């Protein structure tokens, strides 16, 4: 299935764009699978950022770190963003 992946902040610079359409074969995904796909397709290793709370992964606006496994469908949005900080 084809999903849209959106990179925010520093991750868009590392990925050389802020959005891509990618093919994912599984319709059930978790954080580990998604991190592996990002590393394979974009050569970006954000595992430490996600584990350390310095990156958030959302599928259709839902944080998958707390959701466990998530069912994805054709056309879903996956967002990889650093936390927003300000003062």
mmCIF file of C-alpha atoms in Angstrom:
data_model
loop_
_atom_site.group_PDB
_atom_site.id
_atom_site.type_symbol
_atom_site.label_atom_id
_atom_site.label_comp_id
_atom_site.label_asym_id
_atom_site.label_seq_id
_atom_site.Cartn_x
_atom_site.Cartn_y
_atom_site.Cartn_z
ATOM 1 C CA UNK A 1 0.000 0.000 0.000
ATOM 2 C CA UNK A 2 1.085 3.562 -0.589
ATOM 3 C CA UNK A 3 1.316 5.965 2.362
ATOM 4 C CA UNK A 4 2.531 9.537 2.604
ATOM 5 C CA UNK A 5 5.433 10.157 4.978
ATOM 6 C CA UNK A 6 5.959 13.701 6.206
ATOM 7 C CA UNK A 7 9.253 14.776 7.760
ATOM 8 C CA UNK A 8 9.352 17.823 10.008
ATOM 9 C CA UNK A 9 12.205 20.010 11.237
ATOM 10 C CA UNK A 10 15.689 18.537 10.984
ATOM 11 C CA UNK A 11 14.302 15.287 9.598
ATOM 12 C CA UNK A 12 13.165 16.981 6.391
ATOM 13 C CA UNK A 13 16.738 18.180 5.879
ATOM 14 C CA UNK A 14 18.126 14.686 6.480
ATOM 15 C CA UNK A 15 15.556 13.139 4.125
ATOM 16 C CA UNK A 16 16.198 15.847 1.489
ATOM 17 C CA UNK A 17 12.455 16.652 1.341
ATOM 18 C CA UNK A 18 9.550 17.093 3.687
ATOM 19 C CA UNK A 19 7.233 14.528 2.074
ATOM 20 C CA UNK A 20 7.375 11.291 0.165
ATOM 21 C CA UNK A 21 4.969 8.624 -1.019
ATOM 22 C CA UNK A 22 6.291 5.208 -0.040
ATOM 23 C CA UNK A 23 5.134 1.614 -0.385
ATOM 24 C CA UNK A 24 4.658 -0.413 2.790
ATOM 25 C CA UNK A 25 3.812 -4.101 2.520
ATOM 26 C CA UNK A 26 2.357 -4.611 6.011
ATOM 27 C CA UNK A 27 -0.994 -3.167 7.018
ATOM 28 C CA UNK A 28 -0.157 -3.505 10.731
ATOM 29 C CA UNK A 29 2.823 -1.447 11.875
ATOM 30 C CA UNK A 30 4.539 -0.562 15.123
ATOM 31 C CA UNK A 31 7.348 1.793 16.070
ATOM 32 C CA UNK A 32 10.132 -0.756 15.490
ATOM 33 C CA UNK A 33 8.899 -1.658 11.984
ATOM 34 C CA UNK A 34 8.513 1.961 11.011
ATOM 35 C CA UNK A 35 11.966 2.903 12.298
ATOM 36 C CA UNK A 36 13.427 0.043 10.259
ATOM 37 C CA UNK A 37 11.591 1.219 7.109
ATOM 38 C CA UNK A 38 12.813 4.811 7.594
ATOM 39 C CA UNK A 39 16.389 3.631 8.055
ATOM 40 C CA UNK A 40 16.236 1.396 4.959
ATOM 41 C CA UNK A 41 14.514 3.869 2.618
ATOM 42 C CA UNK A 42 16.041 7.159 3.780
ATOM 43 C CA UNK A 43 19.230 6.121 5.615
ATOM 44 C CA UNK A 44 18.036 8.042 8.682
ATOM 45 C CA UNK A 45 18.386 6.405 12.084
ATOM 46 C CA UNK A 46 16.020 8.147 14.492
ATOM 47 C CA UNK A 47 15.595 5.289 16.971
ATOM 48 C CA UNK A 48 17.517 7.071 19.737
ATOM 49 C CA UNK A 49 15.522 10.256 19.125
ATOM 50 C CA UNK A 50 12.210 8.403 19.415
ATOM 51 C CA UNK A 51 13.237 6.403 22.487
ATOM 52 C CA UNK A 52 14.670 9.503 24.160
ATOM 53 C CA UNK A 53 11.544 11.563 23.483
ATOM 54 C CA UNK A 54 13.265 13.822 20.937
ATOM 55 C CA UNK A 55 11.071 12.713 18.027
ATOM 56 C CA UNK A 56 7.400 11.885 17.647
ATOM 57 C CA UNK A 57 5.892 9.503 15.103
ATOM 58 C CA UNK A 58 2.251 10.053 14.239
ATOM 59 C CA UNK A 59 0.015 8.024 11.969
ATOM 60 C CA UNK A 60 -2.976 10.128 10.971
ATOM 61 C CA UNK A 61 -2.280 12.304 14.011
ATOM 62 C CA UNK A 62 -2.041 9.390 16.465
ATOM 63 C CA UNK A 63 1.199 8.801 18.372
ATOM 64 C CA UNK A 64 2.230 5.213 17.659
ATOM 65 C CA UNK A 65 4.775 5.099 20.474
ATOM 66 C CA UNK A 66 1.901 4.854 22.938
ATOM 67 C CA UNK A 67 -0.467 2.990 20.611
ATOM 68 C CA UNK A 68 1.582 -0.166 20.074
ATOM 69 C CA UNK A 69 0.532 -1.687 16.762
ATOM 70 C CA UNK A 70 -1.528 0.413 14.382
ATOM 71 C CA UNK A 71 -3.463 -0.632 11.296
ATOM 72 C CA UNK A 72 -2.559 1.490 8.289
ATOM 73 C CA UNK A 73 -4.414 1.883 5.028
ATOM 74 C CA UNK A 74 -3.622 3.135 1.579
ATOM 75 C CA UNK A 75 -3.269 6.935 1.649
ATOM 76 C CA UNK A 76 -2.528 7.264 5.388
ATOM 77 C CA UNK A 77 -0.181 9.989 6.655
ATOM 78 C CA UNK A 78 2.895 9.156 8.728
ATOM 79 C CA UNK A 79 4.541 12.183 10.341
ATOM 80 C CA UNK A 80 8.046 12.220 11.820
ATOM 81 C CA UNK A 81 8.581 15.395 13.813
ATOM 82 C CA UNK A 82 10.868 16.712 16.500
ATOM 83 C CA UNK A 83 9.049 18.068 19.558
ATOM 84 C CA UNK A 84 8.135 21.720 19.325
ATOM 85 C CA UNK A 85 9.873 23.818 21.950
ATOM 86 C CA UNK A 86 9.565 27.470 22.632
ATOM 87 C CA UNK A 87 9.542 30.084 25.267
#
